[in-house]
């Protein structure tokens, strides 16, 4: 557990590759976990990464393929023939193999599939390829242990030993009928503590959680988390057991979902990473910035209309960025809490109750901020109290309205099946900026009777 | 799997509680999974929730306790005697029991512990209470299956059956020496497929991943994800096996970590949920707003200094919110990508390389936005080209600087052990607002020669 990838190790490996020192390289790599080798390869140049890859056994390289960054994996796969790729896939579970095939260029897919050695394995992989990647069918593996309800425990244990050879982690033993329809489950523990003479139909648990091939992956994640499951069987349209989803697949989905909401809140519209190319990063970042720019045009217009009225109170103009910033910040807070609540299923009660709560909250926060603003405007900035009071009334109104909008929009989006996270970030700051400026000047005019 | 909690069901349960109709209630609740009962109880008033709780067996209520919202659990626990709480805890795994005890008021803790029936269980729970909750020791459970390296498989299987009674999911069988020091592991599958005559010392796997009691929980999560582990043993200062962490505990940590980053980016400084009280929500939201307000004071000052110089070009003032908003948005994007990269360990290369990449990216994005701005200012807003060009030069500079700051600050914070997520959200928008306005006016003055 104490292993850390150091810069020195990477430099050492680079040097050994350049020296073509296979013996030394093999002895170093032999000691390193495949997940760490993948991490090292992510840091190497493509030719060096390919060199390392070719040194290792296919048992390890197959696992490495799964752990590599997308870009590095693509480069490695491009350097391999269809037959070589097929050899890697023969080592992998069906779901992982299907994921890699799905990434290949169309022309190479059929070639690779035809080169797969194990026909059953190949059939299972092809089967998986037809499901949408965001459904239970798309994330399940075909590997599982199932027994027939009509068997006795002895047959069952024999069969299980055979099947378990191909299954990394057994979790549950599923019980099916002659038509392969899911009937229930047996726990491995039960089997350990039951005599071998018992009939399966007498001991299996009839209550079994399952999902259907078309269930959305985030829903599968929600069910597994809620009911604390480490694996869940997947059934098809005819109720036949066709695969199972394990908890490690779910962790990726939970992380992706959280990352996506985070990125949307930060104004990044695609799943990108710090290491992606400048073009990909631009594609993810530019759209929201363009939107914000057009929002900016509107605020220029609005200021152009109101500014001339402010000749007698020029200092009111100086507060525009303050008001716009507060409107944006409050809006983001409100929408983030709603988006997270929707994601965690913790939003209960009606829309009106929620808006009423947000109203109380924003009145409380807004009043405190308004008092600070009045004092700060007089004592820090040196303006008359009437200026601070005018701006404060506007601030309070802007905060209340911004937080109501921030609460309202994501809930309504969610109701109509649109991702509520879209309503966070630049979207809410831009619209609240404009709204804030309009309210501010309208109130300033009223209070000062301009 | 088709079960959904409907409003009708909740109303029905409320009515039955008021009618004191125990028979009907029990028959309804009997059909519902404990996780769903917990969700229903979260929606009920406290007296009704307590009523339901008292109807159910302690086997189920113990599980329900774990699933309830913090506030509801607190109310339920307050209604129970120390002896009743102890009865619930006797049903739970040590880690879950310790978590509940940790939440109790100080005076009740000792009472509850003294009422625990199973002395071994009580000892294990007390043991767990002394670890910091954010370490491996704080999240591990004492339940695990371990065998001595000097046993043979027959003794091992017998012992395992005994131990497995108390362990919900076996995952791995750990091998220890006579001093209880972790030596290796056996997989359940290996045991299924090995003859009973073999010696343990001949078959166990010596390579075993582990963490120490003091390892941080996020580090445990990182290791388990990276090496794809469903359980990891925990050893103490003397290398003795003292517990294990399972993957379901890790999911909560991954979610919490992601939620925390998201909340910081949205300007929420504590872990709150939509259903928390107004006071708690205010405590989480107000600090950043106050900070933003003081940032606003600075921008008032800056505008006060520059505005008088703009008499000949009043329209330049109108662009202030646009510039400030763009600076904020770009800064948040840059910092979010870095924060997420740091969290996922995908930030490689030196700080200078990263800044250089961000420089190219912001020059590309900035130039595109500058062109849109020049065209928009002329054709949409009707100003002379020189105005659009002046603002665009400022916009490009602001975008470049904002994105460099957004990249630089989180990396530096992380280097000095401060949570980089602090540098997202209101912090970056506020500082970039001010920076943006200063740069804007300075450039406008230079270009127009004011």
mmCIF file with all atom_site columns, N, CA and C in Angstrom, chain A residues 287-332:
data_model
loop_
_atom_site.group_PDB
_atom_site.id
_atom_site.type_symbol
_atom_site.label_atom_id
_atom_site.label_alt_id
_atom_site.label_comp_id
_atom_site.label_asym_id
_atom_site.label_entity_id
_atom_site.label_seq_id
_atom_site.pdbx_PDB_ins_code
_atom_site.Cartn_x
_atom_site.Cartn_y
_atom_site.Cartn_z
_atom_site.occupancy
_atom_site.B_iso_or_equiv
_atom_site.pdbx_formal_charge
_atom_site.auth_seq_id
_atom_site.auth_comp_id
_atom_site.auth_asym_id
_atom_site.auth_atom_id
_atom_site.pdbx_PDB_model_num
ATOM 1   N N  . UNK A 1 287 ? -19.275 27.410 -25.333 1.00 0.00 ? 287 UNK A N  1
ATOM 2   C CA . UNK A 1 287 ? -20.721 27.669 -25.487 1.00 0.00 ? 287 UNK A CA 1
ATOM 3   C C  . UNK A 1 287 ? -21.320 28.519 -24.360 1.00 0.00 ? 287 UNK A C  1
ATOM 4   N N  . UNK A 1 288 ? -20.990 28.181 -23.109 1.00 0.00 ? 288 UNK A N  1
ATOM 5   C CA . UNK A 1 288 ? -21.547 28.956 -22.005 1.00 0.00 ? 288 UNK A CA 1
ATOM 6   C C  . UNK A 1 288 ? -21.002 30.378 -21.984 1.00 0.00 ? 288 UNK A C  1
ATOM 7   N N  . UNK A 1 289 ? -19.731 30.536 -22.413 1.00 0.00 ? 289 UNK A N  1
ATOM 8   C CA . UNK A 1 289 ? -19.151 31.880 -22.428 1.00 0.00 ? 289 UNK A CA 1
ATOM 9   C C  . UNK A 1 289 ? -19.834 32.752 -23.481 1.00 0.00 ? 289 UNK A C  1
ATOM 10  N N  . UNK A 1 290 ? -20.173 32.139 -24.611 1.00 0.00 ? 290 UNK A N  1
ATOM 11  C CA . UNK A 1 290 ? -20.878 32.900 -25.654 1.00 0.00 ? 290 UNK A CA 1
ATOM 12  C C  . UNK A 1 290 ? -22.250 33.325 -25.125 1.00 0.00 ? 290 UNK A C  1
ATOM 13  N N  . UNK A 1 291 ? -22.925 32.390 -24.449 1.00 0.00 ? 291 UNK A N  1
ATOM 14  C CA . UNK A 1 291 ? -24.217 32.715 -23.842 1.00 0.00 ? 291 UNK A CA 1
ATOM 15  C C  . UNK A 1 291 ? -24.064 33.891 -22.875 1.00 0.00 ? 291 UNK A C  1
ATOM 16  N N  . UNK A 1 292 ? -23.030 33.810 -22.031 1.00 0.00 ? 292 UNK A N  1
ATOM 17  C CA . UNK A 1 292 ? -22.814 34.873 -21.038 1.00 0.00 ? 292 UNK A CA 1
ATOM 18  C C  . UNK A 1 292 ? -22.520 36.201 -21.747 1.00 0.00 ? 292 UNK A C  1
ATOM 19  N N  . UNK A 1 293 ? -21.810 36.122 -22.898 1.00 0.00 ? 293 UNK A N  1
ATOM 20  C CA . UNK A 1 293 ? -21.483 37.346 -23.644 1.00 0.00 ? 293 UNK A CA 1
ATOM 21  C C  . UNK A 1 293 ? -22.758 38.009 -24.152 1.00 0.00 ? 293 UNK A C  1
ATOM 22  N N  . UNK A 1 294 ? -23.678 37.211 -24.678 1.00 0.00 ? 294 UNK A N  1
ATOM 23  C CA . UNK A 1 294 ? -24.930 37.789 -25.154 1.00 0.00 ? 294 UNK A CA 1
ATOM 24  C C  . UNK A 1 294 ? -25.750 38.343 -23.991 1.00 0.00 ? 294 UNK A C  1
ATOM 25  N N  . UNK A 1 295 ? -25.683 37.656 -22.847 1.00 0.00 ? 295 UNK A N  1
ATOM 26  C CA . UNK A 1 295 ? -26.296 38.222 -21.643 1.00 0.00 ? 295 UNK A CA 1
ATOM 27  C C  . UNK A 1 295 ? -25.678 39.572 -21.329 1.00 0.00 ? 295 UNK A C  1
ATOM 28  N N  . UNK A 1 296 ? -24.347 39.662 -21.536 1.00 0.00 ? 296 UNK A N  1
ATOM 29  C CA . UNK A 1 296 ? -23.642 40.919 -21.313 1.00 0.00 ? 296 UNK A CA 1
ATOM 30  C C  . UNK A 1 296 ? -24.156 42.029 -22.220 1.00 0.00 ? 296 UNK A C  1
ATOM 31  N N  . UNK A 1 297 ? -24.453 41.687 -23.502 1.00 0.00 ? 297 UNK A N  1
ATOM 32  C CA . UNK A 1 297 ? -24.998 42.687 -24.429 1.00 0.00 ? 297 UNK A CA 1
ATOM 33  C C  . UNK A 1 297 ? -26.288 43.285 -23.869 1.00 0.00 ? 297 UNK A C  1
ATOM 34  N N  . UNK A 1 298 ? -27.129 42.397 -23.311 1.00 0.00 ? 298 UNK A N  1
ATOM 35  C CA . UNK A 1 298 ? -28.394 42.886 -22.756 1.00 0.00 ? 298 UNK A CA 1
ATOM 36  C C  . UNK A 1 298 ? -28.114 43.853 -21.603 1.00 0.00 ? 298 UNK A C  1
ATOM 37  N N  . UNK A 1 299 ? -27.130 43.510 -20.751 1.00 0.00 ? 299 UNK A N  1
ATOM 38  C CA . UNK A 1 299 ? -26.864 44.406 -19.622 1.00 0.00 ? 299 UNK A CA 1
ATOM 39  C C  . UNK A 1 299 ? -26.305 45.759 -20.095 1.00 0.00 ? 299 UNK A C  1
ATOM 40  N N  . UNK A 1 300 ? -25.563 45.756 -21.222 1.00 0.00 ? 300 UNK A N  1
ATOM 41  C CA . UNK A 1 300 ? -25.086 47.030 -21.792 1.00 0.00 ? 300 UNK A CA 1
ATOM 42  C C  . UNK A 1 300 ? -26.288 47.897 -22.172 1.00 0.00 ? 300 UNK A C  1
ATOM 43  N N  . UNK A 1 301 ? -27.252 47.272 -22.853 1.00 0.00 ? 301 UNK A N  1
ATOM 44  C CA . UNK A 1 301 ? -28.478 47.962 -23.246 1.00 0.00 ? 301 UNK A CA 1
ATOM 45  C C  . UNK A 1 301 ? -29.208 48.552 -22.027 1.00 0.00 ? 301 UNK A C  1
ATOM 46  N N  . UNK A 1 302 ? -29.384 47.713 -21.037 1.00 0.00 ? 302 UNK A N  1
ATOM 47  C CA . UNK A 1 302 ? -30.132 48.135 -19.845 1.00 0.00 ? 302 UNK A CA 1
ATOM 48  C C  . UNK A 1 302 ? -29.436 49.326 -19.184 1.00 0.00 ? 302 UNK A C  1
ATOM 49  N N  . UNK A 1 303 ? -28.118 49.244 -19.035 1.00 0.00 ? 303 UNK A N  1
ATOM 50  C CA . UNK A 1 303 ? -27.380 50.354 -18.438 1.00 0.00 ? 303 UNK A CA 1
ATOM 51  C C  . UNK A 1 303 ? -27.502 51.607 -19.302 1.00 0.00 ? 303 UNK A C  1
ATOM 52  N N  . UNK A 1 304 ? -27.497 51.402 -20.613 1.00 0.00 ? 304 UNK A N  1
ATOM 53  C CA . UNK A 1 304 ? -27.620 52.532 -21.534 1.00 0.00 ? 304 UNK A CA 1
ATOM 54  C C  . UNK A 1 304 ? -28.942 53.270 -21.348 1.00 0.00 ? 304 UNK A C  1
ATOM 55  N N  . UNK A 1 305 ? -29.996 52.495 -21.020 1.00 0.00 ? 305 UNK A N  1
ATOM 56  C CA . UNK A 1 305 ? -31.306 53.116 -20.812 1.00 0.00 ? 305 UNK A CA 1
ATOM 57  C C  . UNK A 1 305 ? -31.347 53.873 -19.479 1.00 0.00 ? 305 UNK A C  1
ATOM 58  N N  . UNK A 1 306 ? -30.811 53.258 -18.419 1.00 0.00 ? 306 UNK A N  1
ATOM 59  C CA . UNK A 1 306 ? -30.964 53.826 -17.081 1.00 0.00 ? 306 UNK A CA 1
ATOM 60  C C  . UNK A 1 306 ? -29.931 54.896 -16.737 1.00 0.00 ? 306 UNK A C  1
ATOM 61  N N  . UNK A 1 307 ? -28.719 54.745 -17.275 1.00 0.00 ? 307 UNK A N  1
ATOM 62  C CA . UNK A 1 307 ? -27.620 55.604 -16.833 1.00 0.00 ? 307 UNK A CA 1
ATOM 63  C C  . UNK A 1 307 ? -27.933 57.101 -16.916 1.00 0.00 ? 307 UNK A C  1
ATOM 64  N N  . UNK A 1 308 ? -28.496 57.547 -18.049 1.00 0.00 ? 308 UNK A N  1
ATOM 65  C CA . UNK A 1 308 ? -28.724 58.999 -18.163 1.00 0.00 ? 308 UNK A CA 1
ATOM 66  C C  . UNK A 1 308 ? -29.596 59.563 -17.037 1.00 0.00 ? 308 UNK A C  1
ATOM 67  N N  . UNK A 1 309 ? -30.485 58.706 -16.451 1.00 0.00 ? 309 UNK A N  1
ATOM 68  C CA . UNK A 1 309 ? -31.358 59.201 -15.380 1.00 0.00 ? 309 UNK A CA 1
ATOM 69  C C  . UNK A 1 309 ? -30.604 59.430 -14.077 1.00 0.00 ? 309 UNK A C  1
ATOM 70  N N  . UNK A 1 310 ? -29.381 58.912 -14.005 1.00 0.00 ? 310 UNK A N  1
ATOM 71  C CA . UNK A 1 310 ? -28.667 58.893 -12.743 1.00 0.00 ? 310 UNK A CA 1
ATOM 72  C C  . UNK A 1 310 ? -27.740 60.093 -12.552 1.00 0.00 ? 310 UNK A C  1
ATOM 73  N N  . UNK A 1 311 ? -27.904 61.116 -13.419 1.00 0.00 ? 311 UNK A N  1
ATOM 74  C CA . UNK A 1 311 ? -26.941 62.216 -13.369 1.00 0.00 ? 311 UNK A CA 1
ATOM 75  C C  . UNK A 1 311 ? -26.810 62.834 -11.991 1.00 0.00 ? 311 UNK A C  1
ATOM 76  N N  . UNK A 1 312 ? -27.944 62.933 -11.277 1.00 0.00 ? 312 UNK A N  1
ATOM 77  C CA . UNK A 1 312 ? -27.887 63.566 -9.955  1.00 0.00 ? 312 UNK A CA 1
ATOM 78  C C  . UNK A 1 312 ? -27.275 62.649 -8.891  1.00 0.00 ? 312 UNK A C  1
ATOM 79  N N  . UNK A 1 313 ? -27.252 61.363 -9.158  1.00 0.00 ? 313 UNK A N  1
ATOM 80  C CA . UNK A 1 313 ? -26.691 60.417 -8.179  1.00 0.00 ? 313 UNK A CA 1
ATOM 81  C C  . UNK A 1 313 ? -25.733 59.454 -8.873  1.00 0.00 ? 313 UNK A C  1
ATOM 82  N N  . UNK A 1 314 ? -24.616 59.986 -9.376  1.00 0.00 ? 314 UNK A N  1
ATOM 83  C CA . UNK A 1 314 ? -23.671 59.179 -10.138 1.00 0.00 ? 314 UNK A CA 1
ATOM 84  C C  . UNK A 1 314 ? -23.186 57.951 -9.357  1.00 0.00 ? 314 UNK A C  1
ATOM 85  N N  . UNK A 1 315 ? -23.012 58.119 -8.032  1.00 0.00 ? 315 UNK A N  1
ATOM 86  C CA . UNK A 1 315 ? -22.444 57.020 -7.244  1.00 0.00 ? 315 UNK A CA 1
ATOM 87  C C  . UNK A 1 315 ? -23.320 55.772 -7.300  1.00 0.00 ? 315 UNK A C  1
ATOM 88  N N  . UNK A 1 316 ? -24.601 55.922 -7.616  1.00 0.00 ? 316 UNK A N  1
ATOM 89  C CA . UNK A 1 316 ? -25.466 54.732 -7.710  1.00 0.00 ? 316 UNK A CA 1
ATOM 90  C C  . UNK A 1 316 ? -24.982 53.770 -8.789  1.00 0.00 ? 316 UNK A C  1
ATOM 91  N N  . UNK A 1 317 ? -24.402 54.343 -9.846  1.00 0.00 ? 317 UNK A N  1
ATOM 92  C CA . UNK A 1 317 ? -23.862 53.512 -10.924 1.00 0.00 ? 317 UNK A CA 1
ATOM 93  C C  . UNK A 1 317 ? -22.771 52.572 -10.422 1.00 0.00 ? 317 UNK A C  1
ATOM 94  N N  . UNK A 1 318 ? -21.987 53.074 -9.475  1.00 0.00 ? 318 UNK A N  1
ATOM 95  C CA . UNK A 1 318 ? -20.827 52.303 -9.000  1.00 0.00 ? 318 UNK A CA 1
ATOM 96  C C  . UNK A 1 318 ? -21.245 50.999 -8.321  1.00 0.00 ? 318 UNK A C  1
ATOM 97  N N  . UNK A 1 319 ? -22.515 50.952 -7.873  1.00 0.00 ? 319 UNK A N  1
ATOM 98  C CA . UNK A 1 319 ? -22.971 49.755 -7.162  1.00 0.00 ? 319 UNK A CA 1
ATOM 99  C C  . UNK A 1 319 ? -23.474 48.653 -8.113  1.00 0.00 ? 319 UNK A C  1
ATOM 100 N N  . UNK A 1 320 ? -23.516 48.973 -9.422  1.00 0.00 ? 320 UNK A N  1
ATOM 101 C CA . UNK A 1 320 ? -24.046 47.979 -10.369 1.00 0.00 ? 320 UNK A CA 1
ATOM 102 C C  . UNK A 1 320 ? -23.331 46.624 -10.284 1.00 0.00 ? 320 UNK A C  1
ATOM 103 N N  . UNK A 1 321 ? -21.975 46.576 -10.340 1.00 0.00 ? 321 UNK A N  1
ATOM 104 C CA . UNK A 1 321 ? -21.329 45.251 -10.278 1.00 0.00 ? 321 UNK A CA 1
ATOM 105 C C  . UNK A 1 321 ? -21.625 44.533 -8.959  1.00 0.00 ? 321 UNK A C  1
ATOM 106 N N  . UNK A 1 322 ? -21.713 45.273 -7.859  1.00 0.00 ? 322 UNK A N  1
ATOM 107 C CA . UNK A 1 322 ? -22.009 44.663 -6.561  1.00 0.00 ? 322 UNK A CA 1
ATOM 108 C C  . UNK A 1 322 ? -23.368 43.970 -6.600  1.00 0.00 ? 322 UNK A C  1
ATOM 109 N N  . UNK A 1 323 ? -24.382 44.683 -7.093  1.00 0.00 ? 323 UNK A N  1
ATOM 110 C CA . UNK A 1 323 ? -25.726 44.106 -7.152  1.00 0.00 ? 323 UNK A CA 1
ATOM 111 C C  . UNK A 1 323 ? -25.754 42.885 -8.076  1.00 0.00 ? 323 UNK A C  1
ATOM 112 N N  . UNK A 1 324 ? -25.123 43.031 -9.255  1.00 0.00 ? 324 UNK A N  1
ATOM 113 C CA . UNK A 1 324 ? -25.115 41.919 -10.219 1.00 0.00 ? 324 UNK A CA 1
ATOM 114 C C  . UNK A 1 324 ? -24.424 40.700 -9.608  1.00 0.00 ? 324 UNK A C  1
ATOM 115 N N  . UNK A 1 325 ? -23.294 40.908 -8.921  1.00 0.00 ? 325 UNK A N  1
ATOM 116 C CA . UNK A 1 325 ? -22.550 39.794 -8.344  1.00 0.00 ? 325 UNK A CA 1
ATOM 117 C C  . UNK A 1 325 ? -23.369 39.097 -7.252  1.00 0.00 ? 325 UNK A C  1
ATOM 118 N N  . UNK A 1 326 ? -24.030 39.889 -6.392  1.00 0.00 ? 326 UNK A N  1
ATOM 119 C CA . UNK A 1 326 ? -24.821 39.278 -5.323  1.00 0.00 ? 326 UNK A CA 1
ATOM 120 C C  . UNK A 1 326 ? -25.978 38.480 -5.912  1.00 0.00 ? 326 UNK A C  1
ATOM 121 N N  . UNK A 1 327 ? -26.625 39.002 -6.942  1.00 0.00 ? 327 UNK A N  1
ATOM 122 C CA . UNK A 1 327 ? -27.731 38.280 -7.580  1.00 0.00 ? 327 UNK A CA 1
ATOM 123 C C  . UNK A 1 327 ? -27.233 36.945 -8.120  1.00 0.00 ? 327 UNK A C  1
ATOM 124 N N  . UNK A 1 328 ? -26.068 36.977 -8.768  1.00 0.00 ? 328 UNK A N  1
ATOM 125 C CA . UNK A 1 328 ? -25.503 35.746 -9.314  1.00 0.00 ? 328 UNK A CA 1
ATOM 126 C C  . UNK A 1 328 ? -25.172 34.738 -8.237  1.00 0.00 ? 328 UNK A C  1
ATOM 127 N N  . UNK A 1 329 ? -24.490 35.200 -7.177  1.00 0.00 ? 329 UNK A N  1
ATOM 128 C CA . UNK A 1 329 ? -24.083 34.281 -6.109  1.00 0.00 ? 329 UNK A CA 1
ATOM 129 C C  . UNK A 1 329 ? -25.276 33.643 -5.410  1.00 0.00 ? 329 UNK A C  1
ATOM 130 N N  . UNK A 1 330 ? -26.277 34.456 -5.088  1.00 0.00 ? 330 UNK A N  1
ATOM 131 C CA . UNK A 1 330 ? -27.450 33.914 -4.402  1.00 0.00 ? 330 UNK A CA 1
ATOM 132 C C  . UNK A 1 330 ? -28.167 32.903 -5.299  1.00 0.00 ? 330 UNK A C  1
ATOM 133 N N  . UNK A 1 331 ? -28.291 33.238 -6.570  1.00 0.00 ? 331 UNK A N  1
ATOM 134 C CA . UNK A 1 331 ? -28.969 32.334 -7.503  1.00 0.00 ? 331 UNK A CA 1
ATOM 135 C C  . UNK A 1 331 ? -28.268 30.990 -7.599  1.00 0.00 ? 331 UNK A C  1
ATOM 136 N N  . UNK A 1 332 ? -26.930 31.019 -7.668  1.00 0.00 ? 332 UNK A N  1
ATOM 137 C CA . UNK A 1 332 ? -26.174 29.776 -7.763  1.00 0.00 ? 332 UNK A CA 1
ATOM 138 C C  . UNK A 1 332 ? -26.353 28.936 -6.496  1.00 0.00 ? 332 UNK A C  1
#
